[in-house]
N, CA, C and O atoms as a MOPAC input file, in Angstrom:
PM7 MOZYME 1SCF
protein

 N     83.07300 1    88.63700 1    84.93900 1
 C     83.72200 1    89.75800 1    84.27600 1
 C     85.11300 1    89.36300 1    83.82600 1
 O     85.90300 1    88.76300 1    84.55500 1
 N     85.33700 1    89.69200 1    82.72600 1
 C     86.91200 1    89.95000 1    82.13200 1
 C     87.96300 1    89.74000 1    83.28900 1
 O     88.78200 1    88.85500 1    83.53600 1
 N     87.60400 1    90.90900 1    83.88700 1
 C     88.62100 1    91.34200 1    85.12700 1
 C     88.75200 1    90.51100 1    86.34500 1
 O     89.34500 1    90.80600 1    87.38200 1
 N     88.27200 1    89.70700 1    86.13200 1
 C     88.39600 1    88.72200 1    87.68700 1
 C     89.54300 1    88.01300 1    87.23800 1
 O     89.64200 1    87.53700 1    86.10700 1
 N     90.61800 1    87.92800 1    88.34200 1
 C     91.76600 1    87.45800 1    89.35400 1
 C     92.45800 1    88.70000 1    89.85700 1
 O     92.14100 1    89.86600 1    90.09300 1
 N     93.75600 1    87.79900 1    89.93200 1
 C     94.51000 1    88.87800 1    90.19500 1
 C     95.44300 1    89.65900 1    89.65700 1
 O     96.11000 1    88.89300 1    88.96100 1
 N     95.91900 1    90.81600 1    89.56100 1
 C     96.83300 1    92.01900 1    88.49800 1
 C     97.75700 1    92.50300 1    89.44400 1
 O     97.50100 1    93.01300 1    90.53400 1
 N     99.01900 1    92.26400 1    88.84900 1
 C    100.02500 1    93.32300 1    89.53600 1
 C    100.23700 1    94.27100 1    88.49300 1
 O    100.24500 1    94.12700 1    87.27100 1
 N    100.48000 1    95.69700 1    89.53100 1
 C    100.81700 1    97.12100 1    88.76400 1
 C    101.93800 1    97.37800 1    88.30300 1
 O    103.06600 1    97.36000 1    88.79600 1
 N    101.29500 1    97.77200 1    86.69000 1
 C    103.11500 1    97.61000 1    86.39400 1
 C    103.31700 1    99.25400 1    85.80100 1
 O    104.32400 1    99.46600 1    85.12600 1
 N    102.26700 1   100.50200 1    86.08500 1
 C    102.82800 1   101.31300 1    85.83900 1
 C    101.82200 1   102.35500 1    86.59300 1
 O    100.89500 1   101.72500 1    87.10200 1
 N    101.72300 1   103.82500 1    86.82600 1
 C    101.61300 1   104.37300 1    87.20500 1
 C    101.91700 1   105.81100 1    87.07200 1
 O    103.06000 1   106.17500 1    87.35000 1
 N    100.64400 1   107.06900 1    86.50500 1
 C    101.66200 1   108.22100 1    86.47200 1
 C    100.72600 1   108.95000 1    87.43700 1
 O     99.72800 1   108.38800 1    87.88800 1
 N    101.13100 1   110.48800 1    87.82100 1
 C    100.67400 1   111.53400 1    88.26600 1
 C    100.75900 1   110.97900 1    89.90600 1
 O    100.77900 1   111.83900 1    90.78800 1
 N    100.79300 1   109.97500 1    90.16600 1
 C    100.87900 1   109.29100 1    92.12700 1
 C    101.14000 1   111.12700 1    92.81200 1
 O    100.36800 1   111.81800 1    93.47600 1
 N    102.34300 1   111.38600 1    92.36300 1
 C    102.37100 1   112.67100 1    93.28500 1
 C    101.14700 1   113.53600 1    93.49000 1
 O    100.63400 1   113.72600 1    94.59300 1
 N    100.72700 1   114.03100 1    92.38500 1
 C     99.68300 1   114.82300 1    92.53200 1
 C     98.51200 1   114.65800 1    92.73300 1
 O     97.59600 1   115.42200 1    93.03600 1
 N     98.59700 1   113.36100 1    92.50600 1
 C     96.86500 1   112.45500 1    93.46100 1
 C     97.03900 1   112.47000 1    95.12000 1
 O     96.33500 1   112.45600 1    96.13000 1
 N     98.44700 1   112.50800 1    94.73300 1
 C     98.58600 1   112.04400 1    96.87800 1
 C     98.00300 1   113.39300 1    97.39400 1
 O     97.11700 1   113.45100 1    98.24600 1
 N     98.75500 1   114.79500 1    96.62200 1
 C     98.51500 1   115.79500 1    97.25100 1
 C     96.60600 1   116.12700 1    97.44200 1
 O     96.14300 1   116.62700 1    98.46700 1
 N     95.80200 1   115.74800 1    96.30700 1
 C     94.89700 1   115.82400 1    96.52200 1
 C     94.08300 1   115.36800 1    97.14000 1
 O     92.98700 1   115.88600 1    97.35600 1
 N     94.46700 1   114.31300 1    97.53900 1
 C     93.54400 1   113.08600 1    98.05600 1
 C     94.01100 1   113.91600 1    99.51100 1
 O     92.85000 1   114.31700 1    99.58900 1
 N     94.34300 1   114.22600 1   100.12400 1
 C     95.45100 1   115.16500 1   101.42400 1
 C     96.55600 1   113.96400 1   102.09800 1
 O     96.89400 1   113.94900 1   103.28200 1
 N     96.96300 1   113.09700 1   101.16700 1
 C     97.72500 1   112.19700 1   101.92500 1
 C     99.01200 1   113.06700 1   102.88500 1
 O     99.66300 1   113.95600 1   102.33700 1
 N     99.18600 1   112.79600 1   103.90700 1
 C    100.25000 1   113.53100 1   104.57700 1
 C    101.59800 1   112.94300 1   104.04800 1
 O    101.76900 1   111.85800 1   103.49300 1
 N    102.85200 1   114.26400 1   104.45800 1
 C    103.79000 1   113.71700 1   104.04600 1
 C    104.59300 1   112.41700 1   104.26400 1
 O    105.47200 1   111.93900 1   103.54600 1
 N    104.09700 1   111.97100 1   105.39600 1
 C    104.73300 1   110.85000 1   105.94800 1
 C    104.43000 1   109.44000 1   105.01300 1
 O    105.19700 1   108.52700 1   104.70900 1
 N    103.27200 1   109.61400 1   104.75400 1
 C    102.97900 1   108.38400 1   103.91500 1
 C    102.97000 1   108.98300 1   102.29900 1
 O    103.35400 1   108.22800 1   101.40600 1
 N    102.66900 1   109.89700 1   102.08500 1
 C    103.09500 1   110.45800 1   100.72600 1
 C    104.52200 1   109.40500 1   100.13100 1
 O    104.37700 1   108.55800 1    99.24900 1
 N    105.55400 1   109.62700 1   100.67400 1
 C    106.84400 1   109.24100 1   100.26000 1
 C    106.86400 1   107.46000 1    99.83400 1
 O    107.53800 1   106.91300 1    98.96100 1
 N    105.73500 1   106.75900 1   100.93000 1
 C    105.40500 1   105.46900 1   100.85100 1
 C    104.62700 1   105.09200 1    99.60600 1
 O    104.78300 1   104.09100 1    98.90700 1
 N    103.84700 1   105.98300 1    99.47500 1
 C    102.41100 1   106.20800 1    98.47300 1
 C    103.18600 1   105.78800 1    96.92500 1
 O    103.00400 1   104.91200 1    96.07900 1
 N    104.12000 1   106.92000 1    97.09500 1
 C    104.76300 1   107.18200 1    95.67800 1
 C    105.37500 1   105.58000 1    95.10100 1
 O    104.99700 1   104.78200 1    94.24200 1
 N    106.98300 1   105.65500 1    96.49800 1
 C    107.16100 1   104.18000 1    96.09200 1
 C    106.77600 1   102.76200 1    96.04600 1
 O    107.50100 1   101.78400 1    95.86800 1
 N    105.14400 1   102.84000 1    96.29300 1
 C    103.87700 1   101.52200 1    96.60100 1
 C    103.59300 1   101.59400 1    95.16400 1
 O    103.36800 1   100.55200 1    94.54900 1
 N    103.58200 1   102.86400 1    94.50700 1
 C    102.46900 1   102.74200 1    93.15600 1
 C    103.69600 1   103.02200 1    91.43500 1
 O    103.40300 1   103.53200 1    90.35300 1
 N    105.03300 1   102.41000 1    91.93400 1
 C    105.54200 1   102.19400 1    91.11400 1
 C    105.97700 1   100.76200 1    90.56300 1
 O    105.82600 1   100.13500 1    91.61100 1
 N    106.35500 1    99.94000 1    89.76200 1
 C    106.31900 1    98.63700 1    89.46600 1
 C    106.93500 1    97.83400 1    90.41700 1
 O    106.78200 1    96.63100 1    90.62800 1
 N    107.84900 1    98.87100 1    91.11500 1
 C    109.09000 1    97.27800 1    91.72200 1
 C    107.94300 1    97.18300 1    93.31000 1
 O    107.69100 1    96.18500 1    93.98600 1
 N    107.45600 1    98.60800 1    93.49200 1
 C    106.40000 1    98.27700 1    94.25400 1
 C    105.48700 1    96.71100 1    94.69100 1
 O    104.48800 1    96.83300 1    95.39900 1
 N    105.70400 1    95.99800 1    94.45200 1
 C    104.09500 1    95.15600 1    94.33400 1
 C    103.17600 1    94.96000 1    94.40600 1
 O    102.62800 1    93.91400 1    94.75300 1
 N    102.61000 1    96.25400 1    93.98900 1
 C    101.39500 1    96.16400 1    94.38400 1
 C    100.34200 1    95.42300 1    93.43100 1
 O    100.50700 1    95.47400 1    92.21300 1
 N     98.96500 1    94.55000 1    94.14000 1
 C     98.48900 1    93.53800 1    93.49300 1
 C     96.84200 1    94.20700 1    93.91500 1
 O     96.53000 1    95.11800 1    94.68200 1
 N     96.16400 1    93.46900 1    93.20200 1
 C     94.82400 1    93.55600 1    93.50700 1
 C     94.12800 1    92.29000 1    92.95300 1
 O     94.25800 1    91.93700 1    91.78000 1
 N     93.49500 1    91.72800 1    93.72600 1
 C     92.76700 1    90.78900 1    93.25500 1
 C     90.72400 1    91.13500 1    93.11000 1
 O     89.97400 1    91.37900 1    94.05400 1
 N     90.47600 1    91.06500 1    92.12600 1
 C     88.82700 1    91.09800 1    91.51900 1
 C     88.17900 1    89.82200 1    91.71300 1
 O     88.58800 1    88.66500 1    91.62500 1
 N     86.85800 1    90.42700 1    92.05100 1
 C     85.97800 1    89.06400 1    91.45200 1
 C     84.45000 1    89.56000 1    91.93300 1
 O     83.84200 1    89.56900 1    93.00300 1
 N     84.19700 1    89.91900 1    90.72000 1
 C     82.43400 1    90.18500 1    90.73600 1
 C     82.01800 1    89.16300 1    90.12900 1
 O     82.39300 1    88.77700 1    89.02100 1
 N     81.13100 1    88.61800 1    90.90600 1
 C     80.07200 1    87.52000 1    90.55800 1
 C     78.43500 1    87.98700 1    90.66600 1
 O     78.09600 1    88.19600 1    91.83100 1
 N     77.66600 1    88.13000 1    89.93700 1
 C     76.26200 1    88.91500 1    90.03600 1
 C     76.43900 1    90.18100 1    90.69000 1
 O     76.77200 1    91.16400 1    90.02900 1
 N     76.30700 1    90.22700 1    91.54600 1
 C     75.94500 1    91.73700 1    92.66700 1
 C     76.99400 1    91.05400 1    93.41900 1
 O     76.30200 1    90.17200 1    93.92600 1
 N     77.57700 1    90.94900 1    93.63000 1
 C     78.82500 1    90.90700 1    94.76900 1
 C     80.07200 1    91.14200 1    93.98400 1
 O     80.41200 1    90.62000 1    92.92300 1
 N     80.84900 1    92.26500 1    94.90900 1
 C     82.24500 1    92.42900 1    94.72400 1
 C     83.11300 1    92.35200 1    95.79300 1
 O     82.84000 1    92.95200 1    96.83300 1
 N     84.03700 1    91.75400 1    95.69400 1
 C     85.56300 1    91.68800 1    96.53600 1
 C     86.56100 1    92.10500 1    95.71200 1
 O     86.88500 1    91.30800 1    94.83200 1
 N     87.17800 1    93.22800 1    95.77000 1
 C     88.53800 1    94.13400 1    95.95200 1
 C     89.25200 1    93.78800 1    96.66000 1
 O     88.90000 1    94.07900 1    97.80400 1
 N     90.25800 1    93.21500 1    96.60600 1
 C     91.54300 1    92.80200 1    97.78800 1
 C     92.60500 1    93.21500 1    96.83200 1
 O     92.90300 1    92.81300 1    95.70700 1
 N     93.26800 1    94.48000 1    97.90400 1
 C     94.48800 1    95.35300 1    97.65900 1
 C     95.85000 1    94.67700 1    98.39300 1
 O     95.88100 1    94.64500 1    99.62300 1
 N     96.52200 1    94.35600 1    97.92300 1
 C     98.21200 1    93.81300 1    98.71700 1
 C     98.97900 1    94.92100 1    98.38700 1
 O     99.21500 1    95.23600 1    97.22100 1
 N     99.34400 1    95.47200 1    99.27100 1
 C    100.27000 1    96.60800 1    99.54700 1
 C    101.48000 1    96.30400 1   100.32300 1
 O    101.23300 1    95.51100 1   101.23200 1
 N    103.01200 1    96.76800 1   100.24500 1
 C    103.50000 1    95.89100 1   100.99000 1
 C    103.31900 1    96.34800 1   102.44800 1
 O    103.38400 1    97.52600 1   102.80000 1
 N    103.11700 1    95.44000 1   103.15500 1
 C    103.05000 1    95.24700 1   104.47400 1
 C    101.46500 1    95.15900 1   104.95500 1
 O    101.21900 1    94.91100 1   106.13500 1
 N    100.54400 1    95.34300 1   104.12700 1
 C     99.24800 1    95.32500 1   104.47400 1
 C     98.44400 1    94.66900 1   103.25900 1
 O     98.75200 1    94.45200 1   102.08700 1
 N     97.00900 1    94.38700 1   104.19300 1
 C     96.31300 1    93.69800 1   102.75000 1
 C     94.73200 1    94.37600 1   103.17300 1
 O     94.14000 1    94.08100 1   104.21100 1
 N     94.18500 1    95.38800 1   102.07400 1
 C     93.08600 1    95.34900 1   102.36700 1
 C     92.04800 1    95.19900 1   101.38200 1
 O     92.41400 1    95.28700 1   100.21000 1
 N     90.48000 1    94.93200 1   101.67800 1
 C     89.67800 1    94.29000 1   101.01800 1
 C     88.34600 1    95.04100 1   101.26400 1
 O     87.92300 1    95.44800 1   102.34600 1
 N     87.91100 1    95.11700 1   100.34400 1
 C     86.36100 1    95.75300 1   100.12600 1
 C     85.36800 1    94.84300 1    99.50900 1
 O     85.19600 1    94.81800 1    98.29000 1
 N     84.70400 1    94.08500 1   100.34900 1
 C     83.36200 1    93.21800 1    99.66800 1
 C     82.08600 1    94.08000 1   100.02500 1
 O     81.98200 1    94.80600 1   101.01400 1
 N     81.22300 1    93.89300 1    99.13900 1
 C     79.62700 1    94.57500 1    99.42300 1
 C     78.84100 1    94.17900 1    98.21700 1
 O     79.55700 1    93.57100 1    97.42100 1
 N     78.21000 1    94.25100 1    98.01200 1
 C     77.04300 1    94.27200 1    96.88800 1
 C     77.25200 1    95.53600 1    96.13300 1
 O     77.59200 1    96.57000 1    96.70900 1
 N     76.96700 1    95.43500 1    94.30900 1
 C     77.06900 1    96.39400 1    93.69400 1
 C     75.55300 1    97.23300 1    93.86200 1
 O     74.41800 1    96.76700 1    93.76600 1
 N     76.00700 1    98.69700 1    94.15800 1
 C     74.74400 1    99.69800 1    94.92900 1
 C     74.79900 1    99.72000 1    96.33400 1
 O     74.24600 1   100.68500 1    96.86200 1
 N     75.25500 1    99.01000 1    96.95900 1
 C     75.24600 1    99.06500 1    98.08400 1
 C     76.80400 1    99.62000 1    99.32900 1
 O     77.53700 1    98.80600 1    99.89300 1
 N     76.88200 1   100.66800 1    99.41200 1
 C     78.19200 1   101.10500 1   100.19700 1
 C     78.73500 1   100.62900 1   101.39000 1
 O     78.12600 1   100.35900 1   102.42500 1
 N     80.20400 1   100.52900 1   101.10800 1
 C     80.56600 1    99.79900 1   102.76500 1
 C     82.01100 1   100.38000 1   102.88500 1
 O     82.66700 1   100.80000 1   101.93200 1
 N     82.39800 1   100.34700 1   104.12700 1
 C     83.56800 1   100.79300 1   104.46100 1
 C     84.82900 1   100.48000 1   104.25200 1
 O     84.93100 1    99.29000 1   103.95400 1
 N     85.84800 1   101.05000 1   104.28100 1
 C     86.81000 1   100.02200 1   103.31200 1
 C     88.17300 1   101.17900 1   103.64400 1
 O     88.52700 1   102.12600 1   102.94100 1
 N     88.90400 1   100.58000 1   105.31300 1
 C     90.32000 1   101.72700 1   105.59700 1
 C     91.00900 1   102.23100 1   103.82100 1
 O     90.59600 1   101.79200 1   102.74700 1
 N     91.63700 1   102.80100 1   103.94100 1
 C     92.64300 1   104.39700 1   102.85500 1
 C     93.76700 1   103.42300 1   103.25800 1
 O     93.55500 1   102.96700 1   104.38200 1
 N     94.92100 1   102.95400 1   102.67500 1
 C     96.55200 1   102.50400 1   103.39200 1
 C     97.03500 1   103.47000 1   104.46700 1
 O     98.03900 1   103.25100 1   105.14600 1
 N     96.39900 1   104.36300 1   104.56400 1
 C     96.79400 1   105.71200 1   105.78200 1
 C     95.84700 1   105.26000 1   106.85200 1
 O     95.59300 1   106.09700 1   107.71800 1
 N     95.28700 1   104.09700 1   106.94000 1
 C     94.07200 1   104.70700 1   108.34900 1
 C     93.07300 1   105.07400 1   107.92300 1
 O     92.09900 1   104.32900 1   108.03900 1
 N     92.95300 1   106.15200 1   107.37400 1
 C     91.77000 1   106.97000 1   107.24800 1
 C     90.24600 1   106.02800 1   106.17300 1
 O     90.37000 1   105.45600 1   105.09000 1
 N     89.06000 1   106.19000 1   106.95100 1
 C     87.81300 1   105.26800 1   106.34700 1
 C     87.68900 1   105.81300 1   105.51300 1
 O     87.71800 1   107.03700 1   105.64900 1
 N     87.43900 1   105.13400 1   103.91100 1
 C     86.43200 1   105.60500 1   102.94500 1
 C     85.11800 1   104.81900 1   103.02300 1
 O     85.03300 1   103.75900 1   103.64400 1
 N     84.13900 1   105.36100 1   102.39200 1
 C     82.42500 1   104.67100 1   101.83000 1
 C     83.23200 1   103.80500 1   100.34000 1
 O     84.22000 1   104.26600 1    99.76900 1
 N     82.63600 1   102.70000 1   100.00100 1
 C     83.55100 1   102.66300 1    98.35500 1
 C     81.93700 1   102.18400 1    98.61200 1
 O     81.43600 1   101.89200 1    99.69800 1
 N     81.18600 1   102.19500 1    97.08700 1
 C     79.89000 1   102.42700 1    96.52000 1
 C     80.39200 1   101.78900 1    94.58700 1
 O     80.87300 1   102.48600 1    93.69400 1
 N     80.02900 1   100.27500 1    94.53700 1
 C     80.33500 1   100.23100 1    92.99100 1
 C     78.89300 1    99.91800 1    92.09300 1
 O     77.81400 1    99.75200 1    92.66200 1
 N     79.03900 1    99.87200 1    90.76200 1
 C     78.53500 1    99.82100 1    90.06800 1
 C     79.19300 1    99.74500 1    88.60700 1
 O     80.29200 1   100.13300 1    88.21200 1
 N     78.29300 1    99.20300 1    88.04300 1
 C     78.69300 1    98.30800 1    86.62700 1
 C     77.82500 1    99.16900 1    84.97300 1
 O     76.69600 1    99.26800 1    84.49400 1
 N     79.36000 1    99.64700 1    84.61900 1
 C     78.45700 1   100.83600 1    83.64600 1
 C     79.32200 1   100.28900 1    82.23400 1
 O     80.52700 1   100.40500 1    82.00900 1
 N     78.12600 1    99.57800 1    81.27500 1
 C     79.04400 1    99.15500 1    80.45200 1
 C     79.77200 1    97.71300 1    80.83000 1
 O     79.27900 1    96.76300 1    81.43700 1
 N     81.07200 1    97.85200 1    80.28900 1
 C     81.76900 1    96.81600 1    80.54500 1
 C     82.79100 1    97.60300 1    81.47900 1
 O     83.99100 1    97.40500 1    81.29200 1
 N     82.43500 1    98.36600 1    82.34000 1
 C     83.38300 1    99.15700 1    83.44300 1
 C     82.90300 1    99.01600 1    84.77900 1
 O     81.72300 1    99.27600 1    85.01400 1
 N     83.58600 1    98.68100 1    85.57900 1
 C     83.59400 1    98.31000 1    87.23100 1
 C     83.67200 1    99.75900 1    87.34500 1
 O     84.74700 1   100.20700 1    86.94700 1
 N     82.69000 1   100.77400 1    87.85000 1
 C     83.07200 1   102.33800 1    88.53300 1
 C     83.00200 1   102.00600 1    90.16500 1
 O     82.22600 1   101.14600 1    90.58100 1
 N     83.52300 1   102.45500 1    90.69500 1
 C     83.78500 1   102.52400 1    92.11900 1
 C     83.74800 1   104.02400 1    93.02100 1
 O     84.83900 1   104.58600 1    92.93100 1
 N     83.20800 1   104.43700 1    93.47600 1
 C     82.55700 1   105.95600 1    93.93900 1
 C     83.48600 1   105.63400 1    95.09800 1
 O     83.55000 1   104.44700 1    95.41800 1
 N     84.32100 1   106.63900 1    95.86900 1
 C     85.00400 1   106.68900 1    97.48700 1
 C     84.76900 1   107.83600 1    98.26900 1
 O     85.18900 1   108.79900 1    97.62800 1
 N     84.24400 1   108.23300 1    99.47000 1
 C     83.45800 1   108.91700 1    99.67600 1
 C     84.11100 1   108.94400 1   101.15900 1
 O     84.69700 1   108.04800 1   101.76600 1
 N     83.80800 1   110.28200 1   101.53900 1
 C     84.75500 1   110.15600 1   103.21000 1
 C     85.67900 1   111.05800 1   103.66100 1
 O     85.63900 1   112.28400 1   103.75400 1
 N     86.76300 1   110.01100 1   104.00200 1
 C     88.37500 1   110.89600 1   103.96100 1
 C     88.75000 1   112.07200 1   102.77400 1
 O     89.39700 1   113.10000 1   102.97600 1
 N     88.02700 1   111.52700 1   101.19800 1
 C     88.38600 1   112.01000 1   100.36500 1
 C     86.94800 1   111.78100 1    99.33600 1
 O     86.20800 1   110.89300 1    99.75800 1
 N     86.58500 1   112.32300 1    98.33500 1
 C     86.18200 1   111.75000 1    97.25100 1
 C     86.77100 1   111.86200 1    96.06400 1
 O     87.33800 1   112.89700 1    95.71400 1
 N     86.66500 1   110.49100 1    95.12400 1
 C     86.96400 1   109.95900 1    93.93300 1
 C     85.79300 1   109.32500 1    93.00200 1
 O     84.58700 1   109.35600 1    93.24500 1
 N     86.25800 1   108.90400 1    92.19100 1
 C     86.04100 1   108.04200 1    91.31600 1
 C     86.85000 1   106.74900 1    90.91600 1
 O     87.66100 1   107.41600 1    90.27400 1
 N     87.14800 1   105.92000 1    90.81200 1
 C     88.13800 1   104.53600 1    90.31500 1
 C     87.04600 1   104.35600 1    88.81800 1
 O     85.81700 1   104.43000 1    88.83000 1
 N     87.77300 1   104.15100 1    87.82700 1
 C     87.14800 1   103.22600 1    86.66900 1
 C     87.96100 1   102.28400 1    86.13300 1
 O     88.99700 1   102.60000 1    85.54800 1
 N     87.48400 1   100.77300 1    86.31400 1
 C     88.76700 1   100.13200 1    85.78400 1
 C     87.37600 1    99.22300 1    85.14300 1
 O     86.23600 1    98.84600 1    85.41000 1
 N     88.93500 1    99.20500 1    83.62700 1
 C     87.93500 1    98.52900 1    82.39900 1
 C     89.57500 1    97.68000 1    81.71600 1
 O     90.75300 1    97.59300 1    82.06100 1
 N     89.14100 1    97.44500 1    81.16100 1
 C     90.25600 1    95.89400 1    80.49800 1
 C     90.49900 1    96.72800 1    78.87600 1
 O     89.54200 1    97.10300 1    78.19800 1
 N     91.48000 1    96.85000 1    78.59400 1
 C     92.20800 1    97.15400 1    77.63000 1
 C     93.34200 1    96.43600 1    76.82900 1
 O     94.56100 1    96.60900 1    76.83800 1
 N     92.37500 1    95.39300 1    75.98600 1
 C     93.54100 1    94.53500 1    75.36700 1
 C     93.56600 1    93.20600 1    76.59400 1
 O     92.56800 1    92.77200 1    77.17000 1
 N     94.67700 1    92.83500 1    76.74300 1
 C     95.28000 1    91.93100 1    78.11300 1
 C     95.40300 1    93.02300 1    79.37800 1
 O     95.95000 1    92.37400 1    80.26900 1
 N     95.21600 1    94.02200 1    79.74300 1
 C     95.60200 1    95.07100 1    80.34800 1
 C     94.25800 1    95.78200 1    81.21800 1
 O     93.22800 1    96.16000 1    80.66000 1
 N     94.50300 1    95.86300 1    82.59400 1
 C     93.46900 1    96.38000 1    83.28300 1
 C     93.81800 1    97.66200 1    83.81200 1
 O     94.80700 1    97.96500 1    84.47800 1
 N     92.70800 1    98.48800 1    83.35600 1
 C     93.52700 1   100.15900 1    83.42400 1
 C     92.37200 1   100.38800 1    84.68000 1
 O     91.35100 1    99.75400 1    84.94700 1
 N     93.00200 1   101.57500 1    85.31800 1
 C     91.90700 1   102.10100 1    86.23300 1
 C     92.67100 1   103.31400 1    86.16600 1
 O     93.88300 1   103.52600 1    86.16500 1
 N     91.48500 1   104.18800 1    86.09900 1
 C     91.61000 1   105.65300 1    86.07300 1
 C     91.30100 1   105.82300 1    87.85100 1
 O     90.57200 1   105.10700 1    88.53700 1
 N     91.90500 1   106.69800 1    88.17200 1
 C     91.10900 1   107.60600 1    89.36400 1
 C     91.16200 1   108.98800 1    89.80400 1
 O     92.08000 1   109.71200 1    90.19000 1
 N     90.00700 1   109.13400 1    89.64900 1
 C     89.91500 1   111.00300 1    89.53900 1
 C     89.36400 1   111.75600 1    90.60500 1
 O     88.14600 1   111.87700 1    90.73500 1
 N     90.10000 1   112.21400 1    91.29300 1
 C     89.78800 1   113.39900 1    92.54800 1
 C     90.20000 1   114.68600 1    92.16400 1
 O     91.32000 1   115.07900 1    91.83800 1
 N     88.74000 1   115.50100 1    92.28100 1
 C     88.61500 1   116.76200 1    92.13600 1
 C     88.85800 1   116.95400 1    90.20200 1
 O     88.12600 1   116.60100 1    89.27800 1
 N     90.15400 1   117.63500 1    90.20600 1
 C     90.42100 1   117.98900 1    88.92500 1
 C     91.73900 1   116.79600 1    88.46700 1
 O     91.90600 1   116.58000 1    87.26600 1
 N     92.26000 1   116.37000 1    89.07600 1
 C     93.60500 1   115.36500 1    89.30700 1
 C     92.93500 1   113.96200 1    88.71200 1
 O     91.77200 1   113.62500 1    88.93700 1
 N     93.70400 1   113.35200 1    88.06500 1
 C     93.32000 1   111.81600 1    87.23500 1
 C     94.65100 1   111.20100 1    87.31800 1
 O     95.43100 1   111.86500 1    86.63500 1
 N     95.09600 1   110.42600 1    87.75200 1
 C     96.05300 1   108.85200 1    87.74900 1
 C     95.87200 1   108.04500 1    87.18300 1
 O     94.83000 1   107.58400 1    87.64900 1
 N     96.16100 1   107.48100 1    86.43900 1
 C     96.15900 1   106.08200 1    85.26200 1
 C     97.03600 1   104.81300 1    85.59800 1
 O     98.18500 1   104.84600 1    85.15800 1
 N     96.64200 1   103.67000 1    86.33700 1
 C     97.60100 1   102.64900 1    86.40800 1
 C     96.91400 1   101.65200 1    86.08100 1
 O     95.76700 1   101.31600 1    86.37400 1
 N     97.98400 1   101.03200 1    85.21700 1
 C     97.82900 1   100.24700 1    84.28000 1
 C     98.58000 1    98.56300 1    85.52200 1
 O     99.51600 1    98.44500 1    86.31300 1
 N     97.14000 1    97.34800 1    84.83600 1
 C     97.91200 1    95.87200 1    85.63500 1
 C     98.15300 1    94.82600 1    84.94100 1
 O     97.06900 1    94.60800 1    84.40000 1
 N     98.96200 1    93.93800 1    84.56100 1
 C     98.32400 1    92.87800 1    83.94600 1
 C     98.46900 1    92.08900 1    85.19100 1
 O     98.95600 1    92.31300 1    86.29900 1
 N     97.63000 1    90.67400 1    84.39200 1
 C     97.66400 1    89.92100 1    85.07000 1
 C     98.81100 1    89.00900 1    85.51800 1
 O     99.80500 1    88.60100 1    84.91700 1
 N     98.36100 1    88.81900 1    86.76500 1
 C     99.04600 1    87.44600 1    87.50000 1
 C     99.36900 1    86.28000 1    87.28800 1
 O     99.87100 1    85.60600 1    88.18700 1

C-alpha cells in the first residue's frame, strides 16, 4: 500500500470534541489535546502486506501497536488504559479500521497527494488529521 512507513502528525482539528465523545476523562483530555497537535509528536508507523496489518502509534511517553489480519479483530489498549476490538479492512484504496469497546468509531485513512489523512468518526463527531511522511 501507498501508506506504508512511517507519518508524523502535522495537523489536527475538532481533538476537543472527539475527546468528549469518545468519554476521555478530564485528566487525560488535557494530554489528548496537546498529543494531537504538531509540536506533539505524534507518529504512526503502517505496513499492510496481504492480510496482515501493524499500526504502531508513538505517543509521547508510550508506544502502542495493533497487528492482526485484515477481518480478523484484536485488542489494541486506548492511550488511557482503556481496551478497544480494532477490526480492519481494505475498501478501495482506504485502510477502514472499525474500534469497538471502550468506545466505537470508525478510522479511514487514505493518501491524499503526499499526505495521509485519517478521518475518525464517533457517533455524530469526525476529526481529520492529516501526516506526512517521515
Amino acid at each position: 500500500m501507498d501508506m506504508n512507513g512511517t507519518w508524523k502528525l502535522v495537523s489536527a482539528d475538532n481533538v476537543s470534541m472527539i475527546c468528549d465523545v469518545l468519554g476521555i476523562k478530564d485528566e487525560f483530555k488535557k494530554k489528548a489535546v496537546a498529543m494531537m497537535s504538531p509540536e506533539g509528536g505524534v507518529t504512526q508507523s503502517i505496513d499492510v502486506t496481504g492480510d496482515n496489518v501493524s499500526i504502531v502509534y508513538n505517543i509521547p511517553g508510550k508506544t502502542i501497536e495493533c497487528k492482526t489480519k485484515l477481518g480478523q479483530p484484536a485488542d489494541m489498549p486506548f492511550f488511557d488504559g482503556r481496551i478497544l476490538t480494532c477490526e480492519f479492512s481494505i475498501d478501495g484504496d482506504k485502510l477502514v479500521e472499525k474500534q469497538s469497546g471502550a468506545f466505537d468509531s470508525v478510522n479511514i485513512r487514505e493518501m491524499k497527494g503526499k499526505q495521509l489523512i485519517i478521518t475518525m468518526t464517533s457517533k455524530d463527531v469526525t476529526t481529520t488529521r492529516v501526516y506526512e511522511k517521515v
